[in-house]
Every structure is written in structure tokens, then in C-alpha cells.
């Protein structure tokens, strides 16, 4: 089953929250965690453009790129909300 939803940027939520997960726009405070998640050689080898080692500066640069994109570009951080909110990935 495929599900595609297209919403005008003015009606898109800045976050989506359930009991277990939170999807929210990446924030500069996420840079260290993003660097930690991305600093994996196996991940870098399977990506077309990802440096290794992946540093906090790389994460900050990526976050700036995301922030400067058109509002139509959806990028959300995936946070596990059990027991405390922690970033586990980005979509």
C-alpha cells in the first residue's frame, strides 16, 4: 500500500506527535546527535554523498542546507519519545 499526501506549505505541521514518536523539523541543537548517527562508515558507503568521518560541522552545514530549502521540501527529525525524547533519524 502506498500513501502519498500533498499539503500546501501553509497547512503543513511543524511537528507530528504520537505517544511513542515525534516528527519535527531538524534544529541546530540536533547537530551533535546527527553527527553521531551519521558517523558510520557502512552508512557512508551506501550513500551517494556523505563524508566519512561525519563531523558536527558536517551536520551543521546539512542543517543550514535544510533550513534554506524551499518550504515544499519536507524534512523531519524522527524522535523516539520513550522515556525521553531522543533523535533516532531523519526523513
PDB file of C-alpha atoms in Angstrom:
ATOM      1  CA  UNK A   1       0.000   0.000   0.000  1.00  0.00           C
ATOM      2  CA  UNK A   2       1.366   3.392  -1.000  1.00  0.00           C
ATOM      3  CA  UNK A   3       0.141   6.549   0.605  1.00  0.00           C
ATOM      4  CA  UNK A   4       1.069   9.981  -0.679  1.00  0.00           C
ATOM      5  CA  UNK A   5      -0.127  13.171   0.891  1.00  0.00           C
ATOM      6  CA  UNK A   6       0.489  16.589  -0.567  1.00  0.00           C
ATOM      7  CA  UNK A   7      -0.288  19.577   1.602  1.00  0.00           C
ATOM      8  CA  UNK A   8       0.304  23.222   0.823  1.00  0.00           C
ATOM      9  CA  UNK A   9       3.240  24.506   2.866  1.00  0.00           C
ATOM     10  CA  UNK A  10       0.972  26.832   4.844  1.00  0.00           C
ATOM     11  CA  UNK A  11      -1.001  23.865   6.213  1.00  0.00           C
ATOM     12  CA  UNK A  12       1.915  21.525   6.968  1.00  0.00           C
ATOM     13  CA  UNK A  13       2.528  20.865  10.635  1.00  0.00           C
ATOM     14  CA  UNK A  14       5.843  21.845  12.174  1.00  0.00           C
ATOM     15  CA  UNK A  15       5.638  18.660  14.220  1.00  0.00           C
ATOM     16  CA  UNK A  16       3.599  15.474  14.458  1.00  0.00           C
ATOM     17  CA  UNK A  17       3.428  13.694  17.804  1.00  0.00           C
ATOM     18  CA  UNK A  18       2.210  10.305  18.987  1.00  0.00           C
ATOM     19  CA  UNK A  19       2.760   8.564  22.312  1.00  0.00           C
ATOM     20  CA  UNK A  20       5.977   6.972  21.022  1.00  0.00           C
ATOM     21  CA  UNK A  21       7.281   9.199  18.205  1.00  0.00           C
ATOM     22  CA  UNK A  22       7.690  12.849  17.377  1.00  0.00           C
ATOM     23  CA  UNK A  23       8.394  14.119  13.857  1.00  0.00           C
ATOM     24  CA  UNK A  24       9.713  17.661  13.906  1.00  0.00           C
ATOM     25  CA  UNK A  25      11.863  19.886  11.756  1.00  0.00           C
ATOM     26  CA  UNK A  26      15.587  19.461  12.462  1.00  0.00           C
ATOM     27  CA  UNK A  27      17.046  22.090  14.763  1.00  0.00           C
ATOM     28  CA  UNK A  28      20.647  23.318  15.176  1.00  0.00           C
ATOM     29  CA  UNK A  29      20.657  21.732  18.643  1.00  0.00           C
ATOM     30  CA  UNK A  30      20.389  18.343  16.861  1.00  0.00           C
ATOM     31  CA  UNK A  31      23.803  18.746  15.185  1.00  0.00           C
ATOM     32  CA  UNK A  32      25.810  16.627  17.632  1.00  0.00           C
ATOM     33  CA  UNK A  33      23.265  13.788  17.593  1.00  0.00           C
ATOM     34  CA  UNK A  34      23.033  13.887  13.783  1.00  0.00           C
ATOM     35  CA  UNK A  35      26.827  13.704  13.575  1.00  0.00           C
ATOM     36  CA  UNK A  36      26.825  10.744  15.955  1.00  0.00           C
ATOM     37  CA  UNK A  37      24.209   8.898  13.893  1.00  0.00           C
ATOM     38  CA  UNK A  38      25.888   9.668  10.554  1.00  0.00           C
ATOM     39  CA  UNK A  39      29.465   8.915  11.566  1.00  0.00           C
ATOM     40  CA  UNK A  40      29.189   5.313  10.416  1.00  0.00           C
ATOM     41  CA  UNK A  41      31.364   4.004   7.601  1.00  0.00           C
ATOM     42  CA  UNK A  42      28.751   1.460   6.449  1.00  0.00           C
ATOM     43  CA  UNK A  43      26.154   4.219   6.169  1.00  0.00           C
ATOM     44  CA  UNK A  44      28.540   6.483   4.248  1.00  0.00           C
ATOM     45  CA  UNK A  45      29.395   3.652   1.846  1.00  0.00           C
ATOM     46  CA  UNK A  46      25.706   3.275   0.983  1.00  0.00           C
ATOM     47  CA  UNK A  47      25.026   6.973   0.422  1.00  0.00           C
ATOM     48  CA  UNK A  48      25.889   8.798  -2.780  1.00  0.00           C
ATOM     49  CA  UNK A  49      27.190  11.895  -0.987  1.00  0.00           C
ATOM     50  CA  UNK A  50      28.160  11.605   2.666  1.00  0.00           C
ATOM     51  CA  UNK A  51      31.594  12.274   4.077  1.00  0.00           C
ATOM     52  CA  UNK A  52      33.295   9.918   6.475  1.00  0.00           C
ATOM     53  CA  UNK A  53      34.164  10.713   9.137  1.00  0.00           C
ATOM     54  CA  UNK A  54      30.979  12.774   9.559  1.00  0.00           C
ATOM     55  CA  UNK A  55      31.570  15.642  11.954  1.00  0.00           C
ATOM     56  CA  UNK A  56      29.398  18.083  13.878  1.00  0.00           C
ATOM     57  CA  UNK A  57      30.456  20.732  11.333  1.00  0.00           C
ATOM     58  CA  UNK A  58      29.095  18.485   8.546  1.00  0.00           C
ATOM     59  CA  UNK A  59      25.811  18.200  10.446  1.00  0.00           C
ATOM     60  CA  UNK A  60      25.628  21.981  10.931  1.00  0.00           C
ATOM     61  CA  UNK A  61      26.234  22.510   7.213  1.00  0.00           C
ATOM     62  CA  UNK A  62      23.488  19.997   6.351  1.00  0.00           C
ATOM     63  CA  UNK A  63      21.086  21.668   8.800  1.00  0.00           C
ATOM     64  CA  UNK A  64      21.763  25.036   7.168  1.00  0.00           C
ATOM     65  CA  UNK A  65      21.056  23.497   3.750  1.00  0.00           C
ATOM     66  CA  UNK A  66      17.769  22.069   5.045  1.00  0.00           C
ATOM     67  CA  UNK A  67      16.777  25.411   6.557  1.00  0.00           C
ATOM     68  CA  UNK A  68      17.488  27.266   3.313  1.00  0.00           C
ATOM     69  CA  UNK A  69      15.359  24.912   1.180  1.00  0.00           C
ATOM     70  CA  UNK A  70      12.004  25.751  -0.280  1.00  0.00           C
ATOM     71  CA  UNK A  71       9.093  25.223   2.111  1.00  0.00           C
ATOM     72  CA  UNK A  72       7.897  22.401  -0.158  1.00  0.00           C
ATOM     73  CA  UNK A  73      10.896  20.287   0.849  1.00  0.00           C
ATOM     74  CA  UNK A  74       9.775  18.181   3.800  1.00  0.00           C
ATOM     75  CA  UNK A  75      12.493  17.158   6.224  1.00  0.00           C
ATOM     76  CA  UNK A  76      11.629  15.838   9.668  1.00  0.00           C
ATOM     77  CA  UNK A  77      13.713  14.550  12.522  1.00  0.00           C
ATOM     78  CA  UNK A  78      12.391  11.293  13.985  1.00  0.00           C
ATOM     79  CA  UNK A  79      12.444  11.326  17.771  1.00  0.00           C
ATOM     80  CA  UNK A  80      11.692   8.366  19.979  1.00  0.00           C
ATOM     81  CA  UNK A  81       9.558   9.647  22.834  1.00  0.00           C
ATOM     82  CA  UNK A  82      10.148   6.813  25.352  1.00  0.00           C
ATOM     83  CA  UNK A  83      11.059   7.625  28.136  1.00  0.00           C
ATOM     84  CA  UNK A  84      12.751  10.851  26.993  1.00  0.00           C
ATOM     85  CA  UNK A  85      12.780  12.397  23.548  1.00  0.00           C
ATOM     86  CA  UNK A  86      15.867  11.337  21.543  1.00  0.00           C
ATOM     87  CA  UNK A  87      16.637  11.817  17.843  1.00  0.00           C
ATOM     88  CA  UNK A  88      16.890   8.443  16.075  1.00  0.00           C
ATOM     89  CA  UNK A  89      16.891   9.528  12.413  1.00  0.00           C
ATOM     90  CA  UNK A  90      15.788  11.979   9.751  1.00  0.00           C
ATOM     91  CA  UNK A  91      13.402  11.634   6.830  1.00  0.00           C
TER      92      UNK A  91
END
